[in-house]
Coordinates of C-alpha atoms and ligand atoms in Angstrom, one line a residue:
Chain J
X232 CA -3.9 -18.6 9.1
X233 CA -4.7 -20.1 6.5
X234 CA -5.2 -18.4 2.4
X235 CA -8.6 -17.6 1.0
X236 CA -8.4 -20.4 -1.3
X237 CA -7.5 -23.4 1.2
X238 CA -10.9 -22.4 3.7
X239 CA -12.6 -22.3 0.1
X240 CA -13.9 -18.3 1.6
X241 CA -16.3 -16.9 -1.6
X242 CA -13.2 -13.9 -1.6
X243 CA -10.9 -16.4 -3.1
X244 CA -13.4 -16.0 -6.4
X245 CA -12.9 -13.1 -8.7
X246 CA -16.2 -13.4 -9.7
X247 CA -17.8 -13.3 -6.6
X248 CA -15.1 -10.3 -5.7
X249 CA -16.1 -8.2 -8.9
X250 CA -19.7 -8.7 -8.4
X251 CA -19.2 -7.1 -4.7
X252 CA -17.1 -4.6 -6.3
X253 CA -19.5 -3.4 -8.6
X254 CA -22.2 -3.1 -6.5
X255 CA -20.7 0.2 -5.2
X256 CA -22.0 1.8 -8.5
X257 CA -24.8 2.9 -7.3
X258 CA -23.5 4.7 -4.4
X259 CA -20.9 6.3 -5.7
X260 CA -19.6 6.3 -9.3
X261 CA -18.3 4.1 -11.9
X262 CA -14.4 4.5 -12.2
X263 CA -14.7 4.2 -16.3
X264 CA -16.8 7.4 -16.0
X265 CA -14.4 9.2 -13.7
X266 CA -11.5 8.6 -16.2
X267 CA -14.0 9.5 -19.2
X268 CA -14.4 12.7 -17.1
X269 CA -10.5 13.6 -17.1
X270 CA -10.5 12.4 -21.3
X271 CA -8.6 8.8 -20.3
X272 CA -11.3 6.4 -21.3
X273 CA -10.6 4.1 -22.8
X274 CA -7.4 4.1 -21.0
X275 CA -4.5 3.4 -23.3
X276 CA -1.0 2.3 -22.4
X277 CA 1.9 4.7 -23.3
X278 CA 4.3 2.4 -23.7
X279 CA 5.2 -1.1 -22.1
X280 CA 8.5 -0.8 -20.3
X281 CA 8.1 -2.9 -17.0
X282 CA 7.3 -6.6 -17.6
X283 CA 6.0 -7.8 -13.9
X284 CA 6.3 -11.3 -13.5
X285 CA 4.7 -13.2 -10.9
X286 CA 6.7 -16.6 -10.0
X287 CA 3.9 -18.0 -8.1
X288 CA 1.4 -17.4 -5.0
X289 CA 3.4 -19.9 -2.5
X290 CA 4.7 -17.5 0.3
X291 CA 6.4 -18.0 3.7
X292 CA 3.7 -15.8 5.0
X293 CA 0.3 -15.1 4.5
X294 CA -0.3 -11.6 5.4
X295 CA -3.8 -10.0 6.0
X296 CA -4.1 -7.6 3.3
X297 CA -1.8 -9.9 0.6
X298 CA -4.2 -9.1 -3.0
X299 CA -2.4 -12.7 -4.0
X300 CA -4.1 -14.4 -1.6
X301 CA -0.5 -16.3 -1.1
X302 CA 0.4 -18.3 1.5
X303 CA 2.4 -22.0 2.3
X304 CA -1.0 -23.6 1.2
X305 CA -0.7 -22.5 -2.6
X306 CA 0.9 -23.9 -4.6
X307 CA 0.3 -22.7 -8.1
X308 CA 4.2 -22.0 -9.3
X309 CA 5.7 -21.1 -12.2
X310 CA 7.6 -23.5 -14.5
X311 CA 10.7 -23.2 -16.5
X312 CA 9.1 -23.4 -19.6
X313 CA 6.8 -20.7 -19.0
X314 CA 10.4 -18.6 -17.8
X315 CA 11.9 -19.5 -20.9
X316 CA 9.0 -17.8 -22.9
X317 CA 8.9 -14.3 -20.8
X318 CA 13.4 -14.4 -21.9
X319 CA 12.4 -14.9 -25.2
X320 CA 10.6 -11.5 -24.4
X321 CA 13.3 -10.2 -22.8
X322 CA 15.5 -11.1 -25.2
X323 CA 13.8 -9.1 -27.5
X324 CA 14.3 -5.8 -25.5
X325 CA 10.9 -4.9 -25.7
X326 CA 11.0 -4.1 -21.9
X327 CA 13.7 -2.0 -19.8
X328 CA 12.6 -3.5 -16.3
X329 CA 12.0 -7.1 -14.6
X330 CA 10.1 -7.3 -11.6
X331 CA 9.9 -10.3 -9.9
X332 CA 7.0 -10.7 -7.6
X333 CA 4.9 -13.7 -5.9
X334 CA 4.2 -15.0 -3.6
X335 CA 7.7 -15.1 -2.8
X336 CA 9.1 -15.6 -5.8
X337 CA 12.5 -16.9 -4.3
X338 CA 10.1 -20.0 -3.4
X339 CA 10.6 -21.1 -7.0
X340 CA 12.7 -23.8 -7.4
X341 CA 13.6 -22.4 -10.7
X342 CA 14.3 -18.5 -9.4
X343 CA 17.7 -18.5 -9.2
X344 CA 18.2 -20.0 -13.1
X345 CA 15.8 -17.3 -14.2
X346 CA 18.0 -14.6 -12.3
X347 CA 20.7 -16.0 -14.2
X348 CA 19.3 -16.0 -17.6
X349 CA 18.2 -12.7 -17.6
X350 CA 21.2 -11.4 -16.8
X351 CA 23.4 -13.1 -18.8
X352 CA 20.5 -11.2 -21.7
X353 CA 21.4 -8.0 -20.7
X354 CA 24.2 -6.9 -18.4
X355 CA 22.3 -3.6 -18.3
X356 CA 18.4 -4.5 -17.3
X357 CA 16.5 -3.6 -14.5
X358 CA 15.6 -6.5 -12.5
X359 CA 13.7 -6.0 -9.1
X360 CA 12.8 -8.5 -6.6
X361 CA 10.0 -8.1 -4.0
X362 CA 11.4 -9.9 -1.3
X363 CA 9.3 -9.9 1.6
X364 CA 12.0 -10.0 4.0
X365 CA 11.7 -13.4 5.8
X366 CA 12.1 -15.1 3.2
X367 CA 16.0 -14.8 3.6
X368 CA 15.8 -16.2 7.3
X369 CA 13.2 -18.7 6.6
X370 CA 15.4 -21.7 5.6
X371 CA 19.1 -21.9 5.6
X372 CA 18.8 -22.5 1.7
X373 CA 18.1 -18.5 1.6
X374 CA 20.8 -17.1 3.8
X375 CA 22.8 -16.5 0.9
X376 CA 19.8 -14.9 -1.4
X377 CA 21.2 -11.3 -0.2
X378 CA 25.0 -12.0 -1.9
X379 CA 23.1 -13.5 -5.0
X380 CA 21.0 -10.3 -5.1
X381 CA 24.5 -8.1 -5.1
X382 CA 26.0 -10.3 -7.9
X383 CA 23.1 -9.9 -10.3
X384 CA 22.5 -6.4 -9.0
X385 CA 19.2 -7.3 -8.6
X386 CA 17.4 -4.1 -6.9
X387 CA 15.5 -5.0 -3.9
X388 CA 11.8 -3.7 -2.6
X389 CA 10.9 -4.9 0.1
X390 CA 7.2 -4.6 2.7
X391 CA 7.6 -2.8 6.2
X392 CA 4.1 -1.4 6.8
X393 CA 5.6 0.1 9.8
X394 CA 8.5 0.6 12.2
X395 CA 7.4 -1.2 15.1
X396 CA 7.2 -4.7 16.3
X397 CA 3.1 -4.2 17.1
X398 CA 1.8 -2.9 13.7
X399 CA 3.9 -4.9 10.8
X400 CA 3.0 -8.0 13.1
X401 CA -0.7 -7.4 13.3
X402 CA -0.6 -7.5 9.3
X403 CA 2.0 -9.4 8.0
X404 CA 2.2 -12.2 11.4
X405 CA 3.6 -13.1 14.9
X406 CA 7.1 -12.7 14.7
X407 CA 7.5 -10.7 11.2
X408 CA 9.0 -7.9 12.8
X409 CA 12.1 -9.2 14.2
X410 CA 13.0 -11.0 11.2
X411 CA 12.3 -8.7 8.8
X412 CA 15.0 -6.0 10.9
X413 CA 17.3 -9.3 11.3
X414 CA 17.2 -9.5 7.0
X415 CA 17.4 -5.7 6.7
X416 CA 20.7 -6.1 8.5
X417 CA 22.1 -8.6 6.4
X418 CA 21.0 -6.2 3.2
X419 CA 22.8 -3.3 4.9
X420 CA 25.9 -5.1 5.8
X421 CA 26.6 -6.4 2.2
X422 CA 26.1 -2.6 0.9
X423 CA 22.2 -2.7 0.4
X424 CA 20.4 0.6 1.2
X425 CA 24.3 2.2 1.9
X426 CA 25.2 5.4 0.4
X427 CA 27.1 5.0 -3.1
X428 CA 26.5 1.3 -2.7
X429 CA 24.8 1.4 -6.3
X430 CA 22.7 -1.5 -4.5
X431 CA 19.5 -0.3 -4.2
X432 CA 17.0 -1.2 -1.1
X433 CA 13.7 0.5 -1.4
X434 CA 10.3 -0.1 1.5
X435 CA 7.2 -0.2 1.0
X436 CA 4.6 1.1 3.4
X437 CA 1.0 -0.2 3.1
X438 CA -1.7 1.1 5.5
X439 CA -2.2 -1.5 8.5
X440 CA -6.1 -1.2 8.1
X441 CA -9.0 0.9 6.2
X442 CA -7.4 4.0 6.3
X443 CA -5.1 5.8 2.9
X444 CA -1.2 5.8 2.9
X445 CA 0.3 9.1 4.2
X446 CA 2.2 11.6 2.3
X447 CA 5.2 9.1 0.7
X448 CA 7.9 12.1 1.6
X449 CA 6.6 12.7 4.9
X450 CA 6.6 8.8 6.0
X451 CA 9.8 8.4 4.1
X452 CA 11.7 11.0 6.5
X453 CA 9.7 9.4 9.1
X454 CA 10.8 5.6 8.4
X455 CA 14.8 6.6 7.6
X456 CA 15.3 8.5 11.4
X457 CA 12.8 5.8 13.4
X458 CA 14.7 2.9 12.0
X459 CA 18.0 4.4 11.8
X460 CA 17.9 5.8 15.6
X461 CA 16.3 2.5 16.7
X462 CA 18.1 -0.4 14.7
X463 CA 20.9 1.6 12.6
X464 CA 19.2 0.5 9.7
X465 CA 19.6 2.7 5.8
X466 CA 17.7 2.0 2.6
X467 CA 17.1 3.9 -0.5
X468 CA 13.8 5.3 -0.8
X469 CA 10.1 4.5 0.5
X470 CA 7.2 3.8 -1.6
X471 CA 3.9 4.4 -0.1
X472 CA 1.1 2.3 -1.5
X473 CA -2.8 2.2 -1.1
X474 CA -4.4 -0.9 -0.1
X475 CA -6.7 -2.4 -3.3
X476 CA -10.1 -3.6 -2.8
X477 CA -9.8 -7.1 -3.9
X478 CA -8.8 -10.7 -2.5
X479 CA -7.8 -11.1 1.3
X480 CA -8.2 -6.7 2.2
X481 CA -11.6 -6.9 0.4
X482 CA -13.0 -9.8 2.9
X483 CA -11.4 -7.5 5.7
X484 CA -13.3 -4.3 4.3
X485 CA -16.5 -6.6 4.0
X486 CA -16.3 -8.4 7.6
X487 CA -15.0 -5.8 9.6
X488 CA -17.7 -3.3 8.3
X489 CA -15.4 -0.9 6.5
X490 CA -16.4 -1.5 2.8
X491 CA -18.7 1.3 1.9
X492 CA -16.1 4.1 3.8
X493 CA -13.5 2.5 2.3
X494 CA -14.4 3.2 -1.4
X495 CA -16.2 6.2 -0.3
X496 CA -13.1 7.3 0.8
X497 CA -11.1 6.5 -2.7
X498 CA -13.9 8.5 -5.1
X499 CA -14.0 11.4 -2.8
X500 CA -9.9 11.5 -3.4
X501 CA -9.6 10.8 -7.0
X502 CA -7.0 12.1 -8.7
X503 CA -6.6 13.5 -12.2
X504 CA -3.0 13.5 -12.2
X505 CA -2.8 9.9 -10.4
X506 CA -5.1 8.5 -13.3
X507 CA -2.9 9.8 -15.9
X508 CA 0.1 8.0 -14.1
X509 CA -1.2 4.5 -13.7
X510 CA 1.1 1.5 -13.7
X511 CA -0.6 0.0 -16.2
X512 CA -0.2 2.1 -18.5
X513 CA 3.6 1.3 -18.8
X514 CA 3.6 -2.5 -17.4
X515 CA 2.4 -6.4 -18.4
X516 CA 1.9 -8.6 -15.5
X517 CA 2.5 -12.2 -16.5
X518 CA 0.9 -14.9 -14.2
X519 CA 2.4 -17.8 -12.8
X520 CA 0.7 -19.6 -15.8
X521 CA 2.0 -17.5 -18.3
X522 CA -1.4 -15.6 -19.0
X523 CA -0.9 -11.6 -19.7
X524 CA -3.2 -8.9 -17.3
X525 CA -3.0 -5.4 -17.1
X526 CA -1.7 -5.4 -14.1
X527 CA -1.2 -8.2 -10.6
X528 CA -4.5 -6.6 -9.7
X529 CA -6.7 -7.7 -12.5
X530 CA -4.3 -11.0 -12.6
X531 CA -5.8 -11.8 -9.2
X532 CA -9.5 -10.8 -10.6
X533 CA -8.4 -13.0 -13.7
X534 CA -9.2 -10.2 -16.2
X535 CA -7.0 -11.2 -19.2
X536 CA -5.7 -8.4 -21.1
X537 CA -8.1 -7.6 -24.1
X538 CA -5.5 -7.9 -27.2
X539 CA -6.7 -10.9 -29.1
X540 CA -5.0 -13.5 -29.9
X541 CA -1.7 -11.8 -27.2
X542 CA -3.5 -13.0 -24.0
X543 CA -0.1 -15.3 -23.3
X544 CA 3.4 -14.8 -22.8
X545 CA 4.3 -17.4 -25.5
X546 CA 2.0 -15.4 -28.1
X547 CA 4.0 -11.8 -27.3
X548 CA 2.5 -9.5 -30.0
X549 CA 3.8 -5.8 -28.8
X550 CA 1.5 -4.1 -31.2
X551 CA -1.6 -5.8 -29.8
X552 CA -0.8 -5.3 -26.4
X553 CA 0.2 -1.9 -27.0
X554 CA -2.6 -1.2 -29.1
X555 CA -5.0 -2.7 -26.4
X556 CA -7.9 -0.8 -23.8
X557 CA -6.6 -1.4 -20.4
X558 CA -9.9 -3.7 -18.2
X559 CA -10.5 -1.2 -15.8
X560 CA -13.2 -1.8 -12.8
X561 CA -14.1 -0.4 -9.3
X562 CA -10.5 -1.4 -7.8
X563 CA -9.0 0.8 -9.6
X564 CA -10.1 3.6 -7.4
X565 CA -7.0 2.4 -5.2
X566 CA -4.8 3.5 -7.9
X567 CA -6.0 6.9 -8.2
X568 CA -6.9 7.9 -4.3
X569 CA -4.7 11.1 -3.2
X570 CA -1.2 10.9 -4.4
X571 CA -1.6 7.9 -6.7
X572 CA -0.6 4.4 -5.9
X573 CA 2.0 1.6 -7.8
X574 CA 4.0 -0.8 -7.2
X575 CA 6.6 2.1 -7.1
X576 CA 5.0 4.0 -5.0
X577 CA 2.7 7.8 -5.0
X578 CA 2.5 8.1 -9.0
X579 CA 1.7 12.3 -8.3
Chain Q
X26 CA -32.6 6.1 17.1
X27 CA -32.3 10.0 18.3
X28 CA -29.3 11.2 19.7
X29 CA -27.1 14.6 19.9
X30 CA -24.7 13.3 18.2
X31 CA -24.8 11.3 14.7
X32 CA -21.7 10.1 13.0
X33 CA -23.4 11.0 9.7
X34 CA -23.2 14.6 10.8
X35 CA -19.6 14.8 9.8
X36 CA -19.8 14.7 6.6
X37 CA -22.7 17.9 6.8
X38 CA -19.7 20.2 8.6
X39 CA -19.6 21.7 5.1
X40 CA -23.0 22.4 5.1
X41 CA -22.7 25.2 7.8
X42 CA -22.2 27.6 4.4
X43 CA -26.2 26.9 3.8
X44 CA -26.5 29.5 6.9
X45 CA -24.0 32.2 6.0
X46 CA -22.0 31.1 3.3
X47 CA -19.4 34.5 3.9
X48 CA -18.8 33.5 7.6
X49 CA -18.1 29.3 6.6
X50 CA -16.1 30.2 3.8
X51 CA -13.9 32.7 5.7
X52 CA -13.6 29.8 8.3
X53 CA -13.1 26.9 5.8
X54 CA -10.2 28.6 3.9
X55 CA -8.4 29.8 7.6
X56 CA -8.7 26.1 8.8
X57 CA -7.4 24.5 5.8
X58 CA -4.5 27.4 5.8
X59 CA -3.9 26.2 9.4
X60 CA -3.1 22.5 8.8
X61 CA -0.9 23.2 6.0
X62 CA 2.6 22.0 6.2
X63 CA 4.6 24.9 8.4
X64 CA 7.3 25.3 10.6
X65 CA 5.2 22.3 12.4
X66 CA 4.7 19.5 9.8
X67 CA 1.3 18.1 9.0
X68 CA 1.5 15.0 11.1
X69 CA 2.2 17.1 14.3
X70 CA -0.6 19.7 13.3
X71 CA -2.8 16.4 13.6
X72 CA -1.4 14.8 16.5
X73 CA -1.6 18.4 18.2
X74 CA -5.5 18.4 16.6
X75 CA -6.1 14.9 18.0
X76 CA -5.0 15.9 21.5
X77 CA -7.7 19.1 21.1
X78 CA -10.2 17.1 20.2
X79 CA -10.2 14.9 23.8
X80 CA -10.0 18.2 25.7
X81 CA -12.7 19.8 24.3
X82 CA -14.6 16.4 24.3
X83 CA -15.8 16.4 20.4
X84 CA -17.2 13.5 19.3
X85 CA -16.5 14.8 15.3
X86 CA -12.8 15.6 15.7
X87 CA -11.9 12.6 17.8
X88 CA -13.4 10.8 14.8
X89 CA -11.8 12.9 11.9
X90 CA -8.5 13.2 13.8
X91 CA -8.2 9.7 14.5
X92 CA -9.0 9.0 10.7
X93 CA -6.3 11.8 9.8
X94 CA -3.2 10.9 12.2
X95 CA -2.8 6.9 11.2
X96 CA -3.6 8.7 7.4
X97 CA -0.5 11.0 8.4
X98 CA 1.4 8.0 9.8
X99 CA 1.1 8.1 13.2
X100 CA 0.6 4.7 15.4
X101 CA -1.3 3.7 17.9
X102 CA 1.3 4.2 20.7
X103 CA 1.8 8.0 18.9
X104 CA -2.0 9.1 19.3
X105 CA -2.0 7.5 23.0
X106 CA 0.5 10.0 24.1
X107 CA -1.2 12.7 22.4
X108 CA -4.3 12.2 24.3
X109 CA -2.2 11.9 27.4
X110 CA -1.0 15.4 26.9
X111 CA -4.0 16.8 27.0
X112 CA -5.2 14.8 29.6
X113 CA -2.3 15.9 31.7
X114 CA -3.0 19.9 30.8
X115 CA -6.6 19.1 31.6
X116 CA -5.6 17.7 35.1
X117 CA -3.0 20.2 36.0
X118 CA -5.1 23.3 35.1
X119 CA -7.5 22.1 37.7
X120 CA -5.0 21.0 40.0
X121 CA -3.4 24.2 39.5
X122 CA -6.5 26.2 40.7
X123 CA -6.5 24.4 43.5
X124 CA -3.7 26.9 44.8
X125 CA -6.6 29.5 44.4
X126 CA -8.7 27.3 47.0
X127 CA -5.6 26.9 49.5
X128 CA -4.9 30.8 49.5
X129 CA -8.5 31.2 50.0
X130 CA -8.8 28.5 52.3
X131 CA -5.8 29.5 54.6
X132 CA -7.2 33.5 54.4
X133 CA -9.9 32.4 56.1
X134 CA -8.2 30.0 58.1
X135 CA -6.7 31.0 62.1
Ligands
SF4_293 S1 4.7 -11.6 1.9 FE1 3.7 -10.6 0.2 S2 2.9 -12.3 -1.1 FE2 3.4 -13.2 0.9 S3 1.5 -13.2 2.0 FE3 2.5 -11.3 2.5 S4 1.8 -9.8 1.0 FE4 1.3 -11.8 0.2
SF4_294 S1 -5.9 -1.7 -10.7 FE1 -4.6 -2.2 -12.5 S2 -5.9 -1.7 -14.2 FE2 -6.8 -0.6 -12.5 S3 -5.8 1.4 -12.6 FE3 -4.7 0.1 -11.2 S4 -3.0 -0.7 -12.4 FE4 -4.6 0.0 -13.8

């Protein structure tokens, strides 16, 4: 398979994507008036802890439901000098987390340096890495990514939609299964996901079609007996996130004939609390270009955040971005469905 | 198009309460009390619901409950076995009669 982008589909355009998006007004409603119902609009941030950095939409894989549209074909990376301005950030301990994303980001030529760089800033930051997994068994080169995780104490989330072969293969590829147990193993056996470790290994489940994420407890419990009973595997905790309505799961929700219930499905179940918890309120996504969004979402629908003359990571201004109305459109509704969704997980 | 049954329907189960509102709401609060977490969890409650639905041939709840069980985790495989159950109670209650029809049967037998 190959992305969006490379069989030039009309998905890969965020305009194209938002004017699909919006077109649901008139059945249901706008997501700017729910939030003005529950007194968050404009929705403000609280305060910026997490800075997400995305290294780049090259991936080893090219999932069905991937929102980055990723895949071996792209090839938009990030370069060191754009790095060098998100530690110059960092350095200025205006954030308490790192998250690494892609793509894979461990792709980057330059992802190990950057590893390095932040660490030697802070002994003491969060960094996370989501590591899809096969990444690690994909090229001798990234057998060793597991002990370089441990000695930056780098905490690792990584994507199994579910614990069988069938249903992570029908979403994330032929073969994804086996590999991604194989790497779990590797995790485990250096002290990854293992009681006391202090090396943290957390899942993520995403639905495997047009359905919502069941309770994140529930699954959890679900996911640590299945996968310990079957492959004596451990990890930390499971974070169970809602599919958003953009890029490659937004042309699967259009072709398949799902659209409509699909964001039926998020109004009917939004969530006061949820709203009040969004990840954006707290994060700054920086693209693989260095441009600043809200959140990855609206970095794939390239909405910029709206904080003049603070739209890059080589322009930082904390009080603009802090100061600034989060761009919020129909997508959002993914965010606030049921229990909430983040990159951490159920936000209620 | 007229049929019996109209997958738009499902979303008028609420409606009942235009009828007798005392009756639906009674019902409405008892079936949402029922599917509550409990000594059986939610996702079994569904799986259990699932099964229900194929044996008493509902067109609705094999919809809703197939909708609810992959939204309470369950796979494919799971929700097979489920049906299986109650295809196997269905079976063996009529197979289980059929120890009515061989008493009968050998009563009137020489
Ligand atoms: S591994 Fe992640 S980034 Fe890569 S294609 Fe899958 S969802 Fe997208
Ligand atoms: S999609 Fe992004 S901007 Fe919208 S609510 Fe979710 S995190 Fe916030």
């Amino acid at each position: 398979m190959k992305s969006l982008k490379a069989r030039s589909n009309q998905f890969s355009n965020p305009e194209y994507e938002l004017e699909v998006l919006e077109s649901t007004e008139n059945e249901g409603q706008l997501f700017s008036d729910k939030l003005a119902n529950v007194g968050l609009y404009p929705l403000k941030p609280t305060q910026i802890e997490i800075l997400q950095i995305n290294m780049g939409k090259m991936c080893n894989q090219v999932c069905k439901h991937c929102h980055v549209d990723a895949g071996p074909d792209r090839k938009e990376i990030m370069t060191r000098e754009v790095m060098k301005a998100c530690l110059q950030v960092i350095r200025q301990h205006l954030v308490k987390t790192v998250d690494l994303t892609g793509g894979a980001p461990e792709m980057n030529p330059d992802f190990r340096w950057f590893v390095e760089e932040i660490r030697k800033i802070s002994p003491s930051i969060k960094i996370i890495v989501r590591c899809n997994l096969t990444i690690i068994l994909a090229n001798p080169k990234y057998h060793d990514l597991p002990e370089f995780y441990k000695k930056h104490r780098i905490e690792v989330v990584s994507s199994l939609p579910y614990f069988t072969a069938i249903k992570t293969d029908s979403q994330r590829g032929e073969g994804v299964f086996g590999k991604s147990i194989k790497a779990l193993e590797m995790l485990n056996e250096i002290g990854y996901g293992m009681p006391d470790s202090g090396l943290i290994l957390n899942l993520v489940y995403n639905p495997a079609g047009a359905f919502l994420p069941a309770a994140q407890s529930a699954l959890e419990d679900q996911f640590k007996k299945k996968l310990w009973d079957l492959y004596q595997i451990q990890f930390n905790s499971l974070f169970a996130i809602t599919n958003l309505p953009i890029s490659r799961f937004l042309e699967y929700l259009v072709s398949s004939g799902n659209y409509e219930g699909y964001m039926e499905k998020l109004m009917e179940a939004f969530n006061p609390v949820a709203a009040q918890n969004v990840m954006c309120r707290t994060t700054i996504s920086v693209g693989w270009d260095g441009y600043l969004y809200d959140c990855d979402f609206n970095q794939m629908l390239d909405l910029k955040v709206a904080a003049q003359n603070s739209q890059h990571i080589s322009t930082w201004n904390q009080q603009a971005l802090t100061g600034r109305e989060i761009i919020v459109r129909q997508h959002c509704f993914g965010c606030t469905a049921g229990a909430g969704s983040s990159c951490g997980g159920a936000t209620s | 198009m007229k049929t019996y049954y109209d997958p738009e329907d499902l979303k008028k189960f609420g409606k009942i309460a235009d009828f007798q509102k005392p009756l639906a709401d009674k019902f409405f609060d008892y079936y949402g009390a029922v599917f509550q977490e409990g000594a059986l969890t939610a996702r079994e409650k569904s799986l259990i619901a699932l099964a229900v639905a194929h044996a008493i041939q509902c067109p609705y709840c094999i919809d809703a409950y197939t909708v609810d069980t992959l939204e309470k985790g369950c796979d494919e495989e799971q929700m097979m076995e489920a049906v299986h159950v109650a295809a196997a109670i269905r079976g063996g209650a009529s197979l289980v009669h059929s120890t009515q029809m061989m008493n009968k049967a050998k009563e009137l037998s020489m």
